[in-house]
PDB file of C-alpha atoms and ligand atoms in Angstrom:
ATOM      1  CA  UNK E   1       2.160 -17.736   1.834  1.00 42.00           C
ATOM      2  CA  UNK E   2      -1.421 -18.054   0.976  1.00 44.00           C
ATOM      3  CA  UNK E   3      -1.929 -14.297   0.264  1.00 49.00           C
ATOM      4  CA  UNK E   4      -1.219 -12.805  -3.187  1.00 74.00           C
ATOM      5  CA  UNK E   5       1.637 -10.672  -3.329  1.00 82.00           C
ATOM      6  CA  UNK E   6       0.964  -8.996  -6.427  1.00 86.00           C
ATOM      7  CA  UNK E   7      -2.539  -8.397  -5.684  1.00 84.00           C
ATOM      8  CA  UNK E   8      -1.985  -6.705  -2.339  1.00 86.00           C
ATOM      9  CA  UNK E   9       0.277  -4.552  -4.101  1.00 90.00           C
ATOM     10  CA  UNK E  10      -2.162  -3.571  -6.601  1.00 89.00           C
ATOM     11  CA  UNK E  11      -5.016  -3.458  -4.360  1.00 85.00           C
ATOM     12  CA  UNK E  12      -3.175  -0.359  -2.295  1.00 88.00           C
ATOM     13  CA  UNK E  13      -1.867   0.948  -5.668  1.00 92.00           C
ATOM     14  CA  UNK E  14      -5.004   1.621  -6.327  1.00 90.00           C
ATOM     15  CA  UNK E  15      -6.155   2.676  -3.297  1.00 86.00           C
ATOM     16  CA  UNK E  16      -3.318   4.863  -2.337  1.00 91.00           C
ATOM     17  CA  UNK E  17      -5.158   8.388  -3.465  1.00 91.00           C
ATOM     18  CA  UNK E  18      -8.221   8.057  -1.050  1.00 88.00           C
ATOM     19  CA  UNK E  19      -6.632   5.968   1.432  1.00 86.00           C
ATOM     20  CA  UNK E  20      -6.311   8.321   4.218  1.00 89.00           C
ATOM     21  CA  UNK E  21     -10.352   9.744   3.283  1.00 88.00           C
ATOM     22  CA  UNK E  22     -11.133   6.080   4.435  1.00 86.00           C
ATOM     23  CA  UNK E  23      -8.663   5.010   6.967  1.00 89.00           C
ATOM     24  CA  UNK E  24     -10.306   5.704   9.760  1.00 91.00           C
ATOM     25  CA  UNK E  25      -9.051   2.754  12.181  1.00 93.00           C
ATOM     26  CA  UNK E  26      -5.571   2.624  10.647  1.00 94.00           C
ATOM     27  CA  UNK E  27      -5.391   6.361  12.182  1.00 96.00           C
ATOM     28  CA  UNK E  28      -6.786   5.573  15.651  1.00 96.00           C
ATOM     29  CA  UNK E  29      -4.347   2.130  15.547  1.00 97.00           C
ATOM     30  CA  UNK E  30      -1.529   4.690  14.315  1.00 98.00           C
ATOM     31  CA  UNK E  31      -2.290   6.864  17.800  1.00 97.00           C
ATOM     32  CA  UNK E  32      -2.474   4.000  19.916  1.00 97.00           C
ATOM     33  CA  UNK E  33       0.949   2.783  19.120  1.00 98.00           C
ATOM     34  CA  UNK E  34       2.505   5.809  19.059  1.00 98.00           C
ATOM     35  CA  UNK E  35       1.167   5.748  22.707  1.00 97.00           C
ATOM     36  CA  UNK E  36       3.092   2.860  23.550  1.00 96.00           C
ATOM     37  CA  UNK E  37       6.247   4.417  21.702  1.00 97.00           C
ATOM     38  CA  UNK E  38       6.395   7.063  23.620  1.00 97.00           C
ATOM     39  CA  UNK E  39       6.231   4.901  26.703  1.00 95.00           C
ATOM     40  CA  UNK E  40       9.500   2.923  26.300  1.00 93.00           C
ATOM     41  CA  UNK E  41      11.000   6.506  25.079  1.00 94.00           C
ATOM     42  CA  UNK E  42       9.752   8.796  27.818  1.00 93.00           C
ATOM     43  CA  UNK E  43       8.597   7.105  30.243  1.00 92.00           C
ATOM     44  CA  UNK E  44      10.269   3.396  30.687  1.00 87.00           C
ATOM     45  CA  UNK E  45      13.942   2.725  33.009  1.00 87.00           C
ATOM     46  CA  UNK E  46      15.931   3.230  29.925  1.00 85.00           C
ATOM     47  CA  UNK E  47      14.314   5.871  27.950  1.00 86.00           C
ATOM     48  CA  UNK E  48      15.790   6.009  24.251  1.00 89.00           C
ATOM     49  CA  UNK E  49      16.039   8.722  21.716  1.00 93.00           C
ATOM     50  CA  UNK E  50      16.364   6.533  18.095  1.00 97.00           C
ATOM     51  CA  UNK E  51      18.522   8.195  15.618  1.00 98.00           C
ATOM     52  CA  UNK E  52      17.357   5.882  12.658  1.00 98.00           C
ATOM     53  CA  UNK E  53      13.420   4.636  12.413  1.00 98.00           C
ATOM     54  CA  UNK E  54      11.987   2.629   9.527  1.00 98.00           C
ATOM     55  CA  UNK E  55       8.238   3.292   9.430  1.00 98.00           C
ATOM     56  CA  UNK E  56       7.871  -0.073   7.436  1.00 98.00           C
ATOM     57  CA  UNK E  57       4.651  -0.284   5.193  1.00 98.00           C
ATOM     58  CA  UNK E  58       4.909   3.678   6.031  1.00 98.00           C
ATOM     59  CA  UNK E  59       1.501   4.167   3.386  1.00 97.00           C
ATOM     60  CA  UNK E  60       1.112   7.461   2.820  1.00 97.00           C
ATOM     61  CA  UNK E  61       3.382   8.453   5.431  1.00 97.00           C
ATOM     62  CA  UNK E  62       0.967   9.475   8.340  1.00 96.00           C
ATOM     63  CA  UNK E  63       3.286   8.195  10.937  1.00 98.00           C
ATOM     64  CA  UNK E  64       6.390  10.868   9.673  1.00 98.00           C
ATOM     65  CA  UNK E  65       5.391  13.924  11.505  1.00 97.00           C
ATOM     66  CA  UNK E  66       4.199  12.578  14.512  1.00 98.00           C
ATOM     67  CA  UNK E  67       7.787  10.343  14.652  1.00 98.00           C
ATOM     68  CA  UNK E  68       9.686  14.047  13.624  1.00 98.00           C
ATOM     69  CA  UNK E  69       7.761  15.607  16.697  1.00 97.00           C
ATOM     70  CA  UNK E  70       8.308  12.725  19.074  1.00 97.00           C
ATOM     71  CA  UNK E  71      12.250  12.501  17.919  1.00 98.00           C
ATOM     72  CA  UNK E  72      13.047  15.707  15.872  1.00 97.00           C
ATOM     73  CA  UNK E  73      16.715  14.879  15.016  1.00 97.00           C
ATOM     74  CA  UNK E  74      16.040  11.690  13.869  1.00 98.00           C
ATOM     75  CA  UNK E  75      16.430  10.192  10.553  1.00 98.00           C
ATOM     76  CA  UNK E  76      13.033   8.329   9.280  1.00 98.00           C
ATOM     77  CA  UNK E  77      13.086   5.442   6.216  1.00 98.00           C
ATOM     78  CA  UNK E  78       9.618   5.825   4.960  1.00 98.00           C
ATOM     79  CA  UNK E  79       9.459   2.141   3.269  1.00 98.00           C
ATOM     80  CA  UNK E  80       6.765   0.695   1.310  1.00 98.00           C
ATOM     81  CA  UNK E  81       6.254  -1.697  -1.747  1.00 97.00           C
ATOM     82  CA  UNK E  82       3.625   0.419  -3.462  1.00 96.00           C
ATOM     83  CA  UNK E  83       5.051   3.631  -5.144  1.00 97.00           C
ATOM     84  CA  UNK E  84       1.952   5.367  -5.177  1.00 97.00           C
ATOM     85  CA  UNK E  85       1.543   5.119  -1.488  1.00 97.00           C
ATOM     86  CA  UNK E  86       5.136   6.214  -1.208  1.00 98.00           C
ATOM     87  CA  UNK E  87       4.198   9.568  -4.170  1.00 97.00           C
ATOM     88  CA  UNK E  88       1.828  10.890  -1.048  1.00 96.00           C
ATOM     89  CA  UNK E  89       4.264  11.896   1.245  1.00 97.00           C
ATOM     90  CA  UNK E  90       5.605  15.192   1.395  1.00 95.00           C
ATOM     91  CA  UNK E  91       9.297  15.525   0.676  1.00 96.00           C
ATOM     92  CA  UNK E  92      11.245  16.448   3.654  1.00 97.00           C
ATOM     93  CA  UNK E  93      14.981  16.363   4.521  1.00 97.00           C
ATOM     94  CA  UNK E  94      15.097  13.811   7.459  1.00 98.00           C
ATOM     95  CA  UNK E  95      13.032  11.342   5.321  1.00 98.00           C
ATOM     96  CA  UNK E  96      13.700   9.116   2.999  1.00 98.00           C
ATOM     97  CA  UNK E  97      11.425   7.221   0.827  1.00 98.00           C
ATOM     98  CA  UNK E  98      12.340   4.054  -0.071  1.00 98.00           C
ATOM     99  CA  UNK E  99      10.445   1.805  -2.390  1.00 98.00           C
ATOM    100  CA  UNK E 100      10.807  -2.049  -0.315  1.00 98.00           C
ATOM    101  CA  UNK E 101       9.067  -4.888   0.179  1.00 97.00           C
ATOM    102  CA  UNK E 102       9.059  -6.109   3.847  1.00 98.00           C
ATOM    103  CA  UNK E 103      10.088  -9.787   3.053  1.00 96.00           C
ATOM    104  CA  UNK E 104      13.253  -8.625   1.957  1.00 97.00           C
ATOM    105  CA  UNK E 105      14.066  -4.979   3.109  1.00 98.00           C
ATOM    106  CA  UNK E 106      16.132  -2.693   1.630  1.00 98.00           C
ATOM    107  CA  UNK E 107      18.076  -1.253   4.460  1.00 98.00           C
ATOM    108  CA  UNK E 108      21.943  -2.413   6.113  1.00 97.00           C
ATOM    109  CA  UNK E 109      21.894  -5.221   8.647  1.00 97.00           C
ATOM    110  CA  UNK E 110      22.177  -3.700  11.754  1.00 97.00           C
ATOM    111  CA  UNK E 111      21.018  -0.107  10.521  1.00 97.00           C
ATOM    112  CA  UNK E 112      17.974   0.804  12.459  1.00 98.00           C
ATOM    113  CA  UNK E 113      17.037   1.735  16.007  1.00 98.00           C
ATOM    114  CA  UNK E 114      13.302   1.616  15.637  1.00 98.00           C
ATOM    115  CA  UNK E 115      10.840  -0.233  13.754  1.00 98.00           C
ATOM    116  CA  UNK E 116       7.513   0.863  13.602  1.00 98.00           C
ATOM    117  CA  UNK E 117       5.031  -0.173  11.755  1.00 98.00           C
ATOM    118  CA  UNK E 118       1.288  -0.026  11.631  1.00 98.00           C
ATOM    119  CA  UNK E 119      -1.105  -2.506   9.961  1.00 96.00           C
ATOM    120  CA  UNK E 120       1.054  -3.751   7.456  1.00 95.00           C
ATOM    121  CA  UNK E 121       2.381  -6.956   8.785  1.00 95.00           C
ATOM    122  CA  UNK E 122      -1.227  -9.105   8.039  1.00 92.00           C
ATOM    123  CA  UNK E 123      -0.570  -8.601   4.497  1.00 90.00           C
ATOM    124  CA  UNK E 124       3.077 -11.085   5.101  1.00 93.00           C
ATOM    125  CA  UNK E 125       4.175 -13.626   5.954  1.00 94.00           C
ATOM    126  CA  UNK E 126       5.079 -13.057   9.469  1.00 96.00           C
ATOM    127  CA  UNK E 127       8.363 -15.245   9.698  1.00 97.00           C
ATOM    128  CA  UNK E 128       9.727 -13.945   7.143  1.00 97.00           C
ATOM    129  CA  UNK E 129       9.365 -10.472   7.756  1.00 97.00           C
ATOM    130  CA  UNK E 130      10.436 -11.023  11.787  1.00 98.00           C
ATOM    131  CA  UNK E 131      13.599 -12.039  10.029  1.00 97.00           C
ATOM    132  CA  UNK E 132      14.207  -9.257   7.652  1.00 98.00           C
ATOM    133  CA  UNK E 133      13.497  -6.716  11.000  1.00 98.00           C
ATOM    134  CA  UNK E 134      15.994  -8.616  13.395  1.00 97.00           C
ATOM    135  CA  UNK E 135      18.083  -8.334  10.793  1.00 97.00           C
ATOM    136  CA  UNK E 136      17.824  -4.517  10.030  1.00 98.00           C
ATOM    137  CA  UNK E 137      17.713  -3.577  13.993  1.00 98.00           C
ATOM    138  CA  UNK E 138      20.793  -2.909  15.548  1.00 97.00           C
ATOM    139  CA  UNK E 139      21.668  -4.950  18.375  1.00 97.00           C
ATOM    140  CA  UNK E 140      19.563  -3.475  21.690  1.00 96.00           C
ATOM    141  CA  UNK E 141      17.236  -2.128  18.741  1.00 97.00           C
ATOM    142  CA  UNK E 142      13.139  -2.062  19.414  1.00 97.00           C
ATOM    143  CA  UNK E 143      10.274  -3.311  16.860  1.00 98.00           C
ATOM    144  CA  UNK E 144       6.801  -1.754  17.529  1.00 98.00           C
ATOM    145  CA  UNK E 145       4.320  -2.800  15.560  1.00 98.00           C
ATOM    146  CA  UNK E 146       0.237  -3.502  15.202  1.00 97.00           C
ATOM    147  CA  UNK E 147      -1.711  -5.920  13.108  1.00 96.00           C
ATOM    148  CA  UNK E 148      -4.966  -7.411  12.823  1.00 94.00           C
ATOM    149  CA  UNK E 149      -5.912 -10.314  15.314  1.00 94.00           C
ATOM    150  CA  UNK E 150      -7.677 -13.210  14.914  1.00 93.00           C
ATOM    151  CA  UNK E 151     -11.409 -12.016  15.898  1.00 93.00           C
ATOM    152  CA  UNK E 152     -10.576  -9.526  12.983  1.00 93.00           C
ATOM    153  CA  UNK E 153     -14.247  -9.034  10.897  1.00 93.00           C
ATOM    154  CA  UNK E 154     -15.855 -12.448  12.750  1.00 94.00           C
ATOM    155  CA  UNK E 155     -19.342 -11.127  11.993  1.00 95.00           C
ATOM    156  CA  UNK E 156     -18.768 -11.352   7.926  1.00 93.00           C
ATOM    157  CA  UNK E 157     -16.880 -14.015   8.701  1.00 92.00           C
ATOM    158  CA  UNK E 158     -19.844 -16.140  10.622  1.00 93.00           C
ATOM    159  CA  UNK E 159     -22.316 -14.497   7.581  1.00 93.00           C
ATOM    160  CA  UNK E 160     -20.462 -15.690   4.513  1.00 91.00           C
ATOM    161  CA  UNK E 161     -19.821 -19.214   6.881  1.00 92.00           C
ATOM    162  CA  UNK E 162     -23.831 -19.627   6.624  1.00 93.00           C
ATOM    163  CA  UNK E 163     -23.395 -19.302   2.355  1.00 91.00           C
ATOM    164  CA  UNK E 164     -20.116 -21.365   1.897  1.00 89.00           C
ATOM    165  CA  UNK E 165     -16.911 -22.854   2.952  1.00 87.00           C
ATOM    166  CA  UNK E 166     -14.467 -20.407   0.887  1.00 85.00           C
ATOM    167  CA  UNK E 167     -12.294 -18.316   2.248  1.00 80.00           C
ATOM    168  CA  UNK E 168     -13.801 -15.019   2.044  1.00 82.00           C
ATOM    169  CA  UNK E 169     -11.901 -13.263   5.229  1.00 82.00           C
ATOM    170  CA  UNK E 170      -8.601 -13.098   5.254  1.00 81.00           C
ATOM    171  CA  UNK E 171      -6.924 -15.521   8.273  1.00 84.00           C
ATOM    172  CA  UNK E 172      -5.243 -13.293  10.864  1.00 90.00           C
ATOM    173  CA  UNK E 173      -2.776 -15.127  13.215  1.00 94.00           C
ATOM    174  CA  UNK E 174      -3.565 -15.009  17.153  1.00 95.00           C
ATOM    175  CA  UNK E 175      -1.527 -12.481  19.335  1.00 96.00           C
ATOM    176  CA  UNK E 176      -0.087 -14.924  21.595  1.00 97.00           C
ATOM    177  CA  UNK E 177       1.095 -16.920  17.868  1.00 97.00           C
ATOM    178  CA  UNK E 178       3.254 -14.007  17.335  1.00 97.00           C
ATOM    179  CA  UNK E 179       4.438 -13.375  20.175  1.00 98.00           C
ATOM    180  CA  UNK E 180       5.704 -17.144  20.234  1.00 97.00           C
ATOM    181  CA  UNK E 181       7.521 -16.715  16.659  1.00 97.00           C
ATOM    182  CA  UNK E 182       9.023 -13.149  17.976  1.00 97.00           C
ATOM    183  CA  UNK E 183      10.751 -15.465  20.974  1.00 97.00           C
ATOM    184  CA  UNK E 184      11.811 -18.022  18.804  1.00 97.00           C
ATOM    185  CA  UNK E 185      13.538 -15.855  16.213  1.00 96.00           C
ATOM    186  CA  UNK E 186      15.373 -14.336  19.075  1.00 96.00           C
ATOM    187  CA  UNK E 187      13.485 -11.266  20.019  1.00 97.00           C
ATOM    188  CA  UNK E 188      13.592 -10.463  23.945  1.00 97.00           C
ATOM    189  CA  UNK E 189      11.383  -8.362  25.956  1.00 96.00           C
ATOM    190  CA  UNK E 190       8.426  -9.456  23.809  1.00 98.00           C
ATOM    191  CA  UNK E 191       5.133  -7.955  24.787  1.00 97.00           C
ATOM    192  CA  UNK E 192       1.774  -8.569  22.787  1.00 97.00           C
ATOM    193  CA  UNK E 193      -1.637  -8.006  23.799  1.00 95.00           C
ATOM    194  CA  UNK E 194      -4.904  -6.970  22.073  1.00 96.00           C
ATOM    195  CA  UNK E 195      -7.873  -4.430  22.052  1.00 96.00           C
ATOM    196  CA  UNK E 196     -11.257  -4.714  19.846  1.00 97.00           C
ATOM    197  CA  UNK E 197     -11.949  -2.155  17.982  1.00 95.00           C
ATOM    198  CA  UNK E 198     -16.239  -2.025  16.555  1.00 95.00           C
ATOM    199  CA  UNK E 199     -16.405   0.327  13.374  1.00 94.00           C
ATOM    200  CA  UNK E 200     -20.272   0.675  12.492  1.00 95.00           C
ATOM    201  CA  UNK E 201     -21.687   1.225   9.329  1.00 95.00           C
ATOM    202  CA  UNK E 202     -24.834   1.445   7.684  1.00 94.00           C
ATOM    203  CA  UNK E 203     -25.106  -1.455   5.900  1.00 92.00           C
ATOM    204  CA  UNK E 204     -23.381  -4.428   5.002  1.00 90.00           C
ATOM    205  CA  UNK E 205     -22.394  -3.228   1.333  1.00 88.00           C
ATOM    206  CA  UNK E 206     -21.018   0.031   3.154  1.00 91.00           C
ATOM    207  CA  UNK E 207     -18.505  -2.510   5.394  1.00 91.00           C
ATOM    208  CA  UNK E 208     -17.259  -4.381   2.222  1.00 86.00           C
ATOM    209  CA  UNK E 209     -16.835  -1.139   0.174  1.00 86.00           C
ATOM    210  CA  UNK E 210     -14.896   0.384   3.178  1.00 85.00           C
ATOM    211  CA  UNK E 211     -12.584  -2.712   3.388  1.00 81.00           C
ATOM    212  CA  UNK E 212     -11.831  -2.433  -0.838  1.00 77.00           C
ATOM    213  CA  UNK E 213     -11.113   1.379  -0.430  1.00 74.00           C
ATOM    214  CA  UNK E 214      -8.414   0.956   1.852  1.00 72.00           C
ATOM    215  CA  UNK E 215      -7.187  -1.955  -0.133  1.00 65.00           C
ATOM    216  CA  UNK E 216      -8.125  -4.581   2.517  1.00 65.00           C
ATOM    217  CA  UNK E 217     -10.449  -6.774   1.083  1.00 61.00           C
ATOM    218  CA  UNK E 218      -9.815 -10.245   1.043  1.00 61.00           C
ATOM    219  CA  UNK E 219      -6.759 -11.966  -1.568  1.00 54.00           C
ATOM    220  CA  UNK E 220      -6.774 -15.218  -0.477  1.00 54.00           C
ATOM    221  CA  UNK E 221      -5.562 -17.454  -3.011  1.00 50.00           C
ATOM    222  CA  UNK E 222      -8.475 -19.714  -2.364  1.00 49.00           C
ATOM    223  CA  UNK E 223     -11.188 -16.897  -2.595  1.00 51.00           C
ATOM    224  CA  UNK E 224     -13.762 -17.266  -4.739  1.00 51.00           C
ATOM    225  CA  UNK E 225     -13.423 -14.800  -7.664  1.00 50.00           C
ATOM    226  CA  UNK E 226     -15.376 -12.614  -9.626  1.00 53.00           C
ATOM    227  CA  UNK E 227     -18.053  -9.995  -8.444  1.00 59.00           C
ATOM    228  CA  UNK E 228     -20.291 -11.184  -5.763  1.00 70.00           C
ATOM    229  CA  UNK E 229     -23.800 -11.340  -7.307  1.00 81.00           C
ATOM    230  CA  UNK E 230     -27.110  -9.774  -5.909  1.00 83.00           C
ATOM    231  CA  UNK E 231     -28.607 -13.098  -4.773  1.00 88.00           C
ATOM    232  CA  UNK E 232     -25.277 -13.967  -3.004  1.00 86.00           C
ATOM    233  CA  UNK E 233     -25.307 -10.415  -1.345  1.00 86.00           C
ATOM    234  CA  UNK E 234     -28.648 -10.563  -0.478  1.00 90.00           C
ATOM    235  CA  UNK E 235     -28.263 -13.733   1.496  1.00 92.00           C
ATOM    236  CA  UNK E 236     -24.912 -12.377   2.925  1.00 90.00           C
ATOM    237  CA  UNK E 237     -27.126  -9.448   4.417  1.00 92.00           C
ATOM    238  CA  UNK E 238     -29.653 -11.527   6.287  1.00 93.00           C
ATOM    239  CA  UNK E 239     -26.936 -14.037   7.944  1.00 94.00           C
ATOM    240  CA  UNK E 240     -25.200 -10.060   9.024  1.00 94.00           C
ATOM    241  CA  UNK E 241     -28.219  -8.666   9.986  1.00 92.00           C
ATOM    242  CA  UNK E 242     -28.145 -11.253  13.875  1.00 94.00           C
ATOM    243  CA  UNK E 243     -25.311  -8.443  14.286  1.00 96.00           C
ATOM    244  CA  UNK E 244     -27.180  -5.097  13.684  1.00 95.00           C
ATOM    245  CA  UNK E 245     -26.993  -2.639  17.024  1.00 94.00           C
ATOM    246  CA  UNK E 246     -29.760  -1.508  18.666  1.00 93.00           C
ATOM    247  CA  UNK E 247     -29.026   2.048  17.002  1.00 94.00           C
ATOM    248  CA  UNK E 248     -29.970   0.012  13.901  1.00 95.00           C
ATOM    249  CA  UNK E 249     -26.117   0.011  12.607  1.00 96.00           C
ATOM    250  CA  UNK E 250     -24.150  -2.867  11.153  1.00 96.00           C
ATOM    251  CA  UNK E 251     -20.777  -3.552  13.414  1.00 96.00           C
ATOM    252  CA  UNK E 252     -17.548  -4.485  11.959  1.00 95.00           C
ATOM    253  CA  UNK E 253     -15.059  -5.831  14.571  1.00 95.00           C
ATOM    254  CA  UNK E 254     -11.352  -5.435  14.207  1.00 94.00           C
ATOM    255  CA  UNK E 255      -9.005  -7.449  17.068  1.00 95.00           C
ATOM    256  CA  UNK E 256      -5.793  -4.577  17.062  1.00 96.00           C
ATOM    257  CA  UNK E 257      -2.993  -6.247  18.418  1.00 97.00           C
ATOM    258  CA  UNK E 258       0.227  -4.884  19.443  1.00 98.00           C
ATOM    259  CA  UNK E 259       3.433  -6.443  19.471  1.00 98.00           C
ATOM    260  CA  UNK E 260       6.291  -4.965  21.426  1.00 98.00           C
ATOM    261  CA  UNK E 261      10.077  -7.026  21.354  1.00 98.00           C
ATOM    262  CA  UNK E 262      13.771  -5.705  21.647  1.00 97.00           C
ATOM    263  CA  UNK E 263      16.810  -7.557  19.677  1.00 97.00           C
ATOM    264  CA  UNK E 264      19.477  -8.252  22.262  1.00 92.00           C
ATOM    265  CA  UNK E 265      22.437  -5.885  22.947  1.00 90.00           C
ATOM    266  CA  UNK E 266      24.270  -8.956  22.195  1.00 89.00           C
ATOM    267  CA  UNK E 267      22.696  -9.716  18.926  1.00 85.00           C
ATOM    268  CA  UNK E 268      25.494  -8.917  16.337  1.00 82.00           C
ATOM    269  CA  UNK E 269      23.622 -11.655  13.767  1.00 72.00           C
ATOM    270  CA  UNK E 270      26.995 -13.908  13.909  1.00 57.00           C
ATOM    271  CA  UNK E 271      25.949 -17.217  14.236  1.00 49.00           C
ATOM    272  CA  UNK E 272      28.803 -19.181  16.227  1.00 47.00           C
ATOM    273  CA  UNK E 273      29.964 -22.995  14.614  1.00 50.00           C
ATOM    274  CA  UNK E 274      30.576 -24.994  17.414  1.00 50.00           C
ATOM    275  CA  UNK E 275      33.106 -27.551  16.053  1.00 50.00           C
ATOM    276  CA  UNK E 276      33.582 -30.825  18.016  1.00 46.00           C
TER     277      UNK E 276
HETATM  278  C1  SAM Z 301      -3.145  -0.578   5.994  1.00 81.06           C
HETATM  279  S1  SAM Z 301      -1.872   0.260   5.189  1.00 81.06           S
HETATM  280  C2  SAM Z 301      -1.090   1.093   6.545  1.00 81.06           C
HETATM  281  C3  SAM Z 301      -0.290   2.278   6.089  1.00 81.06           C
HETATM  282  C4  SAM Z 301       0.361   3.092   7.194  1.00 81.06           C
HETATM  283  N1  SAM Z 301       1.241   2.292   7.997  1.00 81.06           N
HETATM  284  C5  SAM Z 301      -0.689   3.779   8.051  1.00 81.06           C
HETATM  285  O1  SAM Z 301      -0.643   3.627   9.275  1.00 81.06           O
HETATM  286  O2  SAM Z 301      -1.526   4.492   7.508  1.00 81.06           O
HETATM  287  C6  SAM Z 301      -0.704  -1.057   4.829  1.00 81.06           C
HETATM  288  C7  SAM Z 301       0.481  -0.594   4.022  1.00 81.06           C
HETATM  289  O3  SAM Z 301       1.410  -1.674   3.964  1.00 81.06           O
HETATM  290  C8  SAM Z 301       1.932  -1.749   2.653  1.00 81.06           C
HETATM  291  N2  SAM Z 301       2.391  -3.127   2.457  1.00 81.06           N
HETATM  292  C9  SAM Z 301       1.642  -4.259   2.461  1.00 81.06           C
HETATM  293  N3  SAM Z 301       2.434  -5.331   2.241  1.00 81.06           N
HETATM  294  C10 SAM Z 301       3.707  -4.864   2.121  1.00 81.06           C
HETATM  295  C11 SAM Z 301       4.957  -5.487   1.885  1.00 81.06           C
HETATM  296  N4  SAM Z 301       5.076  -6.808   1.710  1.00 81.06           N
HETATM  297  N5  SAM Z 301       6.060  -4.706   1.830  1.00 81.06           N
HETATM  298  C12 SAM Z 301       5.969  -3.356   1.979  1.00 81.06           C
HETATM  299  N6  SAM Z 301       4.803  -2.707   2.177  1.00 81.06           N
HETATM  300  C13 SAM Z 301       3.678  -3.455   2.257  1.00 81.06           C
HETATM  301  C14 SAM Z 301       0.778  -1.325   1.746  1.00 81.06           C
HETATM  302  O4  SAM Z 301       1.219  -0.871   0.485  1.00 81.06           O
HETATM  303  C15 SAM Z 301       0.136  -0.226   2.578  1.00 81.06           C
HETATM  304  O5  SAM Z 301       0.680   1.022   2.278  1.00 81.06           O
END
């Protein structure tokens, strides 16, 4: 795992109180999978009512009510590693919080009938949270999540490319990539695909201070460190600028992706010893 653990953590600590004054794509990428919940629980062959959901890297807990409306006798883990996400959300008796970091959750094997989860899963390292899900789900059990795609933020990304080789954007993993490692943990029914998403702003420092508020700027343990200084910034701006719109804005593109899988109704996580 390249990212830093500890400094993700902090970096949403910290962000935690303003996050949802800044989240403005994490809310439309929260809608759009709820969209595709609802189809596999309305509107699919098998329709499903879940009686347990983890909301896993929950944040401040936008997804709860939405999830309570959707399935109103359900029981909802709100899970996060940052407490001070987790101190946002109103107390309610069908949810609990639950202080846990997604590489090694917190919840009984076998426990949960949906996992949902919105941006959260760029900040792991994917294998290892696949893992810890398929092991929470119960057997027939659906994951629905979103994360960022590879295209993520390619126009800072081609800017700071013209200054230097470091890694100043974080490395997202392509859709069909995790689709791949969902089959080959075991997942069935796997369904990915992607949407871009352009935020504009008005300038570049606007896009970088956006990214920090929400606590998504870049913690790459090859980054270089310390504050980025005016003559750095002011080259950073020109390479941008190629990208300003016609409406004189500066775009910011974010590849959503959307990953859809089911754990087999004949998953039961007991690995068979075949002796010869
Ligand atoms: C972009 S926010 C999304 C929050 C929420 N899902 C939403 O839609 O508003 C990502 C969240 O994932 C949490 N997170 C990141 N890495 C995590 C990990 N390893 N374990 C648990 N939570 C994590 C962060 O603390 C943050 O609250």
């Amino acid at each position: 795992m390249s990212l830093e653990h500890h400094q993700i953590k902090a970096a949403f600590s910290k962000a935690a109180q303003q996050y949802e004054q800044h989240a403005v794509l994490q809310k439309e990428a929260l809608e759009r999978l709820l969209e595709r919940v609802d189809f596999d629980a309305f509107e699919s062959e098998q329709p499903f009512s879940p009686q347990t959901i983890l909301d896993l890297g929950c944040g401040t807990g936008w997804a709860v009510e939405p999830l309570l409306k959707r399935f109103p006798d359900s029981h909802i883990i709100a899970a996060d590693f940052s407490a001070q996400m987790l101190n946002q959300i109103k107390p309610h008796e069908q949810v609990e919080c639950r202080q846990t970091d997604a590489h090694a959750i917190d919840v009984h094997a076998g426990s949960i009938d949906l996992l949902f989860s919105n941006l959260m899963l760029q900040w792991c390292d994917e294998q290892t949270v696949f893992q810890e899900i398929k092991r929470a789900i119960k057997p027939g059990g659906l994951m629905h999540l979103t994360t960022m795609g590879e295209h993520t933020l390619h126009e800072l990304h081609h800017a700071w490319s013209q200054i230097d080789d470091k890694p100043h954007v974080n490395h997202f993993v392509p859709a069909n990539e995790l689709a791949d490692l969902a089959l080959r943990l075991g997942f069935e029914d796997v369904i990915a695909d992607s949407e871009l998403i352009t935020m504009t702003y008005k300038s570049v420092v606007d896009v970088m201070r956006d990214l920090k508020n929400i606590g998504a700027h870049n913690t790459d343990d090859k980054r270089s460190r310390g504050l980025t200084s005016p003559r750095v910034l002011k080259d950073l701006t020109k390479h941008y600028e190629q990208f300003r719109t016609e409406e004189g804005l500066i775009p910011a593109t974010f590849e959503l992706v959307y990953l859809r899988a089911k754990k087999s109704s004949q998953d039961h996580g007991l690995s068979l010893r075949i002796k010869d």
